[in-house]
PDB file of C-alpha atoms in Angstrom:
ATOM      1  CA  MET A   1       0.034   0.349   0.033  1.00  0.00           C
ATOM      2  CA  LEU A   2       2.811   2.610   0.697  1.00  0.00           C
ATOM      3  CA  GLU A   3       4.513   1.580  -2.344  1.00  0.00           C
ATOM      4  CA  GLY A   4       1.493   2.697  -4.101  1.00  0.00           C
ATOM      5  CA  ALA A   5       1.388   5.960  -2.549  1.00  0.00           C
ATOM      6  CA  LYS A   6       5.075   6.610  -3.399  1.00  0.00           C
ATOM      7  CA  LEU A   7       4.610   6.201  -7.227  1.00  0.00           C
ATOM      8  CA  MET A   8       1.386   7.935  -7.141  1.00  0.00           C
ATOM      9  CA  GLY A   9       3.630  10.899  -5.345  1.00  0.00           C
ATOM     10  CA  ALA A  10       6.370  10.082  -7.590  1.00  0.00           C
ATOM     11  CA  GLY A  11       3.967  10.749 -10.753  1.00  0.00           C
ATOM     12  CA  ALA A  12       2.304  14.002  -9.331  1.00  0.00           C
ATOM     13  CA  ALA A  13       5.406  15.501  -8.549  1.00  0.00           C
ATOM     14  CA  THR A  14       6.109  14.932 -12.569  1.00  0.00           C
ATOM     15  CA  ILE A  15       3.184  16.616 -13.082  1.00  0.00           C
ATOM     16  CA  ALA A  16       5.279  20.024 -12.808  1.00  0.00           C
ATOM     17  CA  SER A  17       6.905  19.344 -15.943  1.00  0.00           C
ATOM     18  CA  ALA A  18       4.353  19.790 -17.920  1.00  0.00           C
ATOM     19  CA  GLY A  19       3.382  22.812 -16.675  1.00  0.00           C
ATOM     20  CA  ALA A  20       7.294  23.733 -16.775  1.00  0.00           C
ATOM     21  CA  ALA A  21       6.531  23.438 -20.342  1.00  0.00           C
ATOM     22  CA  VAL A  22       3.410  25.017 -21.369  1.00  0.00           C
ATOM     23  CA  GLY A  23       5.432  28.304 -19.358  1.00  0.00           C
ATOM     24  CA  ILE A  24       8.810  28.091 -21.727  1.00  0.00           C
ATOM     25  CA  GLY A  25       6.327  27.558 -24.575  1.00  0.00           C
ATOM     26  CA  ASN A  26       4.979  31.432 -23.300  1.00  0.00           C
ATOM     27  CA  VAL A  27       8.222  32.476 -22.906  1.00  0.00           C
ATOM     28  CA  PHE A  28       9.436  32.330 -26.594  1.00  0.00           C
ATOM     29  CA  SER A  29       5.610  32.723 -28.020  1.00  0.00           C
ATOM     30  CA  SER A  30       5.571  36.551 -26.014  1.00  0.00           C
ATOM     31  CA  LEU A  31       9.513  36.880 -27.260  1.00  0.00           C
ATOM     32  CA  ILE A  32       8.356  36.349 -30.994  1.00  0.00           C
ATOM     33  CA  HIS A  33       5.505  38.452 -30.759  1.00  0.00           C
ATOM     34  CA  SER A  34       7.456  41.435 -28.802  1.00  0.00           C
ATOM     35  CA  VAL A  35      10.514  41.024 -31.337  1.00  0.00           C
ATOM     36  CA  ALA A  36       7.345  41.215 -34.320  1.00  0.00           C
ATOM     37  CA  ARG A  37       6.189  44.461 -32.742  1.00  0.00           C
ATOM     38  CA  ASN A  38       9.518  46.145 -32.196  1.00  0.00           C
ATOM     39  CA  PRO A  39      12.841  44.548 -33.468  1.00  0.00           C
ATOM     40  CA  SER A  40      14.792  47.303 -32.341  1.00  0.00           C
ATOM     41  CA  LEU A  41      14.124  45.846 -28.946  1.00  0.00           C
ATOM     42  CA  ALA A  42      15.330  42.004 -29.837  1.00  0.00           C
ATOM     43  CA  LYS A  43      18.755  41.968 -27.923  1.00  0.00           C
ATOM     44  CA  GLN A  44      17.285  43.012 -24.380  1.00  0.00           C
ATOM     45  CA  LEU A  45      13.805  41.215 -25.268  1.00  0.00           C
ATOM     46  CA  PHE A  46      16.315  37.893 -26.039  1.00  0.00           C
ATOM     47  CA  GLY A  47      18.089  38.579 -22.386  1.00  0.00           C
ATOM     48  CA  TYR A  48      14.583  38.671 -20.549  1.00  0.00           C
ATOM     49  CA  ALA A  49      13.738  35.160 -22.833  1.00  0.00           C
ATOM     50  CA  ILE A  50      16.875  33.316 -21.512  1.00  0.00           C
ATOM     51  CA  LEU A  51      16.386  34.351 -17.976  1.00  0.00           C
ATOM     52  CA  GLY A  52      12.839  33.698 -18.089  1.00  0.00           C
ATOM     53  CA  PHE A  53      13.417  30.090 -19.556  1.00  0.00           C
ATOM     54  CA  ALA A  54      16.278  29.117 -16.745  1.00  0.00           C
ATOM     55  CA  LEU A  55      13.772  30.291 -13.798  1.00  0.00           C
ATOM     56  CA  THR A  56      11.062  27.941 -15.317  1.00  0.00           C
ATOM     57  CA  GLU A  57      13.297  25.216 -16.292  1.00  0.00           C
ATOM     58  CA  ALA A  58      14.426  25.494 -12.811  1.00  0.00           C
ATOM     59  CA  ILE A  59      10.864  24.551 -11.765  1.00  0.00           C
ATOM     60  CA  ALA A  60      10.765  21.651 -13.705  1.00  0.00           C
ATOM     61  CA  LEU A  61      14.157  20.748 -12.176  1.00  0.00           C
ATOM     62  CA  PHE A  62      12.932  20.843  -9.228  1.00  0.00           C
ATOM     63  CA  ALA A  63       9.856  18.795  -9.428  1.00  0.00           C
ATOM     64  CA  LEU A  64      11.899  15.843 -10.972  1.00  0.00           C
ATOM     65  CA  MET A  65      14.736  16.105  -8.365  1.00  0.00           C
ATOM     66  CA  MET A  66      11.369  15.516  -5.773  1.00  0.00           C
ATOM     67  CA  ALA A  67      10.377  12.878  -7.864  1.00  0.00           C
ATOM     68  CA  PHE A  68      13.222  10.970  -7.786  1.00  0.00           C
ATOM     69  CA  LEU A  69      13.524  11.622  -4.205  1.00  0.00           C
ATOM     70  CA  ILE A  70      10.605  10.368  -3.557  1.00  0.00           C
ATOM     71  CA  SER A  71      11.085   7.207  -5.692  1.00  0.00           C
ATOM     72  CA  PHE A  72      14.292   6.716  -4.329  1.00  0.00           C
ATOM     73  CA  VAL A  73      15.351   7.933  -1.107  1.00  0.00           C
ATOM     74  CA  PHE A  74      12.160   6.880   0.767  1.00  0.00           C
ATOM     75  CA  ARG A  75      12.488   3.502  -0.671  1.00  0.00           C
ATOM     76  CA  ARG A  76      15.986   3.012   1.078  1.00  0.00           C
ATOM     77  CA  LEU A  77      14.839   4.633   4.468  1.00  0.00           C
ATOM     78  CA  LEU A  78      11.511   2.259   4.676  1.00  0.00           C
ATOM     79  CA  ILE A  79      14.055  -0.732   3.675  1.00  0.00           C
ATOM     80  CA  LEU A  80      16.406   0.827   6.416  1.00  0.00           C
ATOM     81  CA  GLY A  81      13.679   1.210   8.890  1.00  0.00           C
ATOM     82  CA  GLY A  82      13.904   4.951   9.189  1.00  0.00           C
ATOM     83  CA  LEU A  83      10.226   5.237   8.152  1.00  0.00           C
TER      84      LEU A  83
END
């Protein structure tokens, strides 16, 4: 029963990857739209887009880290009798 709950928790933690993918799509969609409206600001807007991409990607990496922690670290703690 506990093993199934851990797998469900790890699966729920990976749902944030879909949200991060949507966020990255929005960042670059906004970049294209903004550069089309004002091409003279392309260099400055690209810097902002890279910052937005990095922050959004960090959320996806944190979610992946949590999924791995739920899947593997808690399993070892159960085997060792920690939980």
